[in-house]
Amino acid sequence: MIALLNNSYLLISGALQLYSILLVIYILMSWVPSTRETKFGQLIAKIAEPYLGFFRKFIPPFGMIDFSPIVALLSLQLISRGIGQIYLMIFQALVY
């Protein structure tokens, strides 16, 4: 049971880290607009835009600066930390 818990946690935390990296790549690609037109850019846009679009509904851009990606990354980190805390609570309950 503990091995399954460990593997599940590693899989989920790894997926969240990978998604965070993809978001950062997508955000950096906005500095060079021609990179979003490539097949790689379109693939990352299909992966990142649904998540970022959720935050863009609530956080309007200020002038030419869009703060929604920062909030999106911060919330993804909070989710990751929350999952880590839940993992620790379950692990401690199983061990003791």
JSON list of C-alpha atoms in Angstrom, two decimals:
[
{"chain": "A", "resi": 1, "resn": "MET", "atom": "CA", "xyz": [0.00, 0.00, 0.00]},
{"chain": "A", "resi": 2, "resn": "ILE", "atom": "CA", "xyz": [2.82, 2.42, 0.85]},
{"chain": "A", "resi": 3, "resn": "ALA", "atom": "CA", "xyz": [4.60, 1.63, -2.42]},
{"chain": "A", "resi": 4, "resn": "LEU", "atom": "CA", "xyz": [1.44, 2.48, -4.36]},
{"chain": "A", "resi": 5, "resn": "LEU", "atom": "CA", "xyz": [1.11, 5.74, -2.43]},
{"chain": "A", "resi": 6, "resn": "ASN", "atom": "CA", "xyz": [4.74, 6.65, -3.10]},
{"chain": "A", "resi": 7, "resn": "ASN", "atom": "CA", "xyz": [4.47, 5.86, -6.81]},
{"chain": "A", "resi": 8, "resn": "SER", "atom": "CA", "xyz": [1.23, 7.83, -7.14]},
{"chain": "A", "resi": 9, "resn": "TYR", "atom": "CA", "xyz": [2.75, 10.84, -5.41]},
{"chain": "A", "resi": 10, "resn": "LEU", "atom": "CA", "xyz": [5.89, 10.72, -7.57]},
{"chain": "A", "resi": 11, "resn": "LEU", "atom": "CA", "xyz": [3.80, 10.47, -10.73]},
{"chain": "A", "resi": 12, "resn": "ILE", "atom": "CA", "xyz": [1.52, 13.37, -9.79]},
{"chain": "A", "resi": 13, "resn": "SER", "atom": "CA", "xyz": [4.33, 15.64, -8.59]},
{"chain": "A", "resi": 14, "resn": "GLY", "atom": "CA", "xyz": [6.40, 14.86, -11.69]},
{"chain": "A", "resi": 15, "resn": "ALA", "atom": "CA", "xyz": [3.45, 15.68, -13.94]},
{"chain": "A", "resi": 16, "resn": "LEU", "atom": "CA", "xyz": [2.90, 18.99, -12.16]},
{"chain": "A", "resi": 17, "resn": "GLN", "atom": "CA", "xyz": [6.59, 19.88, -12.49]},
{"chain": "A", "resi": 18, "resn": "LEU", "atom": "CA", "xyz": [6.55, 19.01, -16.19]},
{"chain": "A", "resi": 19, "resn": "TYR", "atom": "CA", "xyz": [3.43, 21.12, -16.71]},
{"chain": "A", "resi": 20, "resn": "SER", "atom": "CA", "xyz": [5.07, 24.03, -14.89]},
{"chain": "A", "resi": 21, "resn": "ILE", "atom": "CA", "xyz": [8.07, 23.78, -17.19]},
{"chain": "A", "resi": 22, "resn": "LEU", "atom": "CA", "xyz": [5.81, 23.72, -20.25]},
{"chain": "A", "resi": 23, "resn": "LEU", "atom": "CA", "xyz": [4.01, 26.83, -18.97]},
{"chain": "A", "resi": 24, "resn": "VAL", "atom": "CA", "xyz": [7.30, 28.67, -18.50]},
{"chain": "A", "resi": 25, "resn": "ILE", "atom": "CA", "xyz": [8.38, 27.69, -22.03]},
{"chain": "A", "resi": 26, "resn": "TYR", "atom": "CA", "xyz": [5.05, 28.91, -23.40]},
{"chain": "A", "resi": 27, "resn": "ILE", "atom": "CA", "xyz": [5.34, 32.19, -21.50]},
{"chain": "A", "resi": 28, "resn": "LEU", "atom": "CA", "xyz": [8.88, 32.75, -22.77]},
{"chain": "A", "resi": 29, "resn": "MET", "atom": "CA", "xyz": [7.71, 31.97, -26.30]},
{"chain": "A", "resi": 30, "resn": "SER", "atom": "CA", "xyz": [5.45, 35.02, -26.10]},
{"chain": "A", "resi": 31, "resn": "TRP", "atom": "CA", "xyz": [8.55, 37.22, -26.26]},
{"chain": "A", "resi": 32, "resn": "VAL", "atom": "CA", "xyz": [9.25, 35.90, -29.76]},
{"chain": "A", "resi": 33, "resn": "PRO", "atom": "CA", "xyz": [5.85, 35.72, -31.48]},
{"chain": "A", "resi": 34, "resn": "SER", "atom": "CA", "xyz": [7.07, 33.72, -34.47]},
{"chain": "A", "resi": 35, "resn": "THR", "atom": "CA", "xyz": [7.87, 30.76, -32.22]},
{"chain": "A", "resi": 36, "resn": "ARG", "atom": "CA", "xyz": [4.17, 30.24, -31.43]},
{"chain": "A", "resi": 37, "resn": "GLU", "atom": "CA", "xyz": [3.49, 29.68, -35.13]},
{"chain": "A", "resi": 38, "resn": "THR", "atom": "CA", "xyz": [5.73, 26.61, -35.30]},
{"chain": "A", "resi": 39, "resn": "LYS", "atom": "CA", "xyz": [4.31, 23.12, -34.78]},
{"chain": "A", "resi": 40, "resn": "PHE", "atom": "CA", "xyz": [6.07, 22.92, -31.41]},
{"chain": "A", "resi": 41, "resn": "GLY", "atom": "CA", "xyz": [4.57, 26.27, -30.40]},
{"chain": "A", "resi": 42, "resn": "GLN", "atom": "CA", "xyz": [1.10, 25.18, -31.46]},
{"chain": "A", "resi": 43, "resn": "LEU", "atom": "CA", "xyz": [1.44, 21.93, -29.51]},
{"chain": "A", "resi": 44, "resn": "ILE", "atom": "CA", "xyz": [2.47, 23.75, -26.34]},
{"chain": "A", "resi": 45, "resn": "ALA", "atom": "CA", "xyz": [-0.33, 26.28, -26.89]},
{"chain": "A", "resi": 46, "resn": "LYS", "atom": "CA", "xyz": [-2.88, 23.44, -26.99]},
{"chain": "A", "resi": 47, "resn": "ILE", "atom": "CA", "xyz": [-1.53, 22.18, -23.69]},
{"chain": "A", "resi": 48, "resn": "ALA", "atom": "CA", "xyz": [-1.04, 25.51, -21.88]},
{"chain": "A", "resi": 49, "resn": "GLU", "atom": "CA", "xyz": [-3.86, 27.74, -23.12]},
{"chain": "A", "resi": 50, "resn": "PRO", "atom": "CA", "xyz": [-6.78, 25.97, -21.39]},
{"chain": "A", "resi": 51, "resn": "TYR", "atom": "CA", "xyz": [-5.13, 26.42, -17.99]},
{"chain": "A", "resi": 52, "resn": "LEU", "atom": "CA", "xyz": [-3.94, 29.96, -18.65]},
{"chain": "A", "resi": 53, "resn": "GLY", "atom": "CA", "xyz": [-7.28, 30.91, -20.20]},
{"chain": "A", "resi": 54, "resn": "PHE", "atom": "CA", "xyz": [-9.01, 30.14, -16.92]},
{"chain": "A", "resi": 55, "resn": "PHE", "atom": "CA", "xyz": [-6.90, 32.77, -15.15]},
{"chain": "A", "resi": 56, "resn": "ARG", "atom": "CA", "xyz": [-7.23, 35.29, -17.98]},
{"chain": "A", "resi": 57, "resn": "LYS", "atom": "CA", "xyz": [-11.00, 35.33, -17.38]},
{"chain": "A", "resi": 58, "resn": "PHE", "atom": "CA", "xyz": [-10.45, 36.73, -13.88]},
{"chain": "A", "resi": 59, "resn": "ILE", "atom": "CA", "xyz": [-7.25, 38.74, -14.21]},
{"chain": "A", "resi": 60, "resn": "PRO", "atom": "CA", "xyz": [-7.32, 41.37, -16.96]},
{"chain": "A", "resi": 61, "resn": "PRO", "atom": "CA", "xyz": [-4.03, 42.58, -18.41]},
{"chain": "A", "resi": 62, "resn": "PHE", "atom": "CA", "xyz": [-2.68, 45.87, -17.08]},
{"chain": "A", "resi": 63, "resn": "GLY", "atom": "CA", "xyz": [-1.69, 47.81, -20.14]},
{"chain": "A", "resi": 64, "resn": "MET", "atom": "CA", "xyz": [0.52, 45.48, -22.14]},
{"chain": "A", "resi": 65, "resn": "ILE", "atom": "CA", "xyz": [1.47, 43.29, -19.17]},
{"chain": "A", "resi": 66, "resn": "ASP", "atom": "CA", "xyz": [-0.44, 40.07, -18.49]},
{"chain": "A", "resi": 67, "resn": "PHE", "atom": "CA", "xyz": [-0.10, 38.91, -14.89]},
{"chain": "A", "resi": 68, "resn": "SER", "atom": "CA", "xyz": [-2.31, 35.85, -15.27]},
{"chain": "A", "resi": 69, "resn": "PRO", "atom": "CA", "xyz": [0.61, 33.49, -16.09]},
{"chain": "A", "resi": 70, "resn": "ILE", "atom": "CA", "xyz": [2.31, 34.46, -12.82]},
{"chain": "A", "resi": 71, "resn": "VAL", "atom": "CA", "xyz": [-0.85, 33.73, -10.85]},
{"chain": "A", "resi": 72, "resn": "ALA", "atom": "CA", "xyz": [-1.31, 30.48, -12.80]},
{"chain": "A", "resi": 73, "resn": "LEU", "atom": "CA", "xyz": [2.21, 29.31, -11.95]},
{"chain": "A", "resi": 74, "resn": "LEU", "atom": "CA", "xyz": [1.81, 30.29, -8.31]},
{"chain": "A", "resi": 75, "resn": "SER", "atom": "CA", "xyz": [-1.47, 28.42, -8.02]},
{"chain": "A", "resi": 76, "resn": "LEU", "atom": "CA", "xyz": [0.10, 25.36, -9.65]},
{"chain": "A", "resi": 77, "resn": "GLN", "atom": "CA", "xyz": [2.85, 25.47, -7.05]},
{"chain": "A", "resi": 78, "resn": "LEU", "atom": "CA", "xyz": [0.28, 25.79, -4.26]},
{"chain": "A", "resi": 79, "resn": "ILE", "atom": "CA", "xyz": [-1.58, 22.77, -5.65]},
{"chain": "A", "resi": 80, "resn": "SER", "atom": "CA", "xyz": [1.68, 20.84, -5.73]},
{"chain": "A", "resi": 81, "resn": "ARG", "atom": "CA", "xyz": [2.48, 21.74, -2.13]},
{"chain": "A", "resi": 82, "resn": "GLY", "atom": "CA", "xyz": [-1.05, 20.86, -1.06]},
{"chain": "A", "resi": 83, "resn": "ILE", "atom": "CA", "xyz": [-0.76, 17.44, -2.66]},
{"chain": "A", "resi": 84, "resn": "GLY", "atom": "CA", "xyz": [2.57, 17.00, -0.87]},
{"chain": "A", "resi": 85, "resn": "GLN", "atom": "CA", "xyz": [0.97, 17.81, 2.48]},
{"chain": "A", "resi": 86, "resn": "ILE", "atom": "CA", "xyz": [-1.89, 15.39, 1.82]},
{"chain": "A", "resi": 87, "resn": "TYR", "atom": "CA", "xyz": [0.67, 12.73, 0.90]},
{"chain": "A", "resi": 88, "resn": "LEU", "atom": "CA", "xyz": [2.53, 13.29, 4.18]},
{"chain": "A", "resi": 89, "resn": "MET", "atom": "CA", "xyz": [-0.66, 13.09, 6.22]},
{"chain": "A", "resi": 90, "resn": "ILE", "atom": "CA", "xyz": [-1.72, 9.83, 4.55]},
{"chain": "A", "resi": 91, "resn": "PHE", "atom": "CA", "xyz": [1.79, 8.40, 4.83]},
{"chain": "A", "resi": 92, "resn": "GLN", "atom": "CA", "xyz": [1.99, 9.19, 8.54]},
{"chain": "A", "resi": 93, "resn": "ALA", "atom": "CA", "xyz": [-1.45, 7.67, 9.11]},
{"chain": "A", "resi": 94, "resn": "LEU", "atom": "CA", "xyz": [-0.39, 4.46, 7.37]},
{"chain": "A", "resi": 95, "resn": "VAL", "atom": "CA", "xyz": [2.93, 4.16, 9.18]},
{"chain": "A", "resi": 96, "resn": "TYR", "atom": "CA", "xyz": [1.68, 4.84, 12.71]}
]
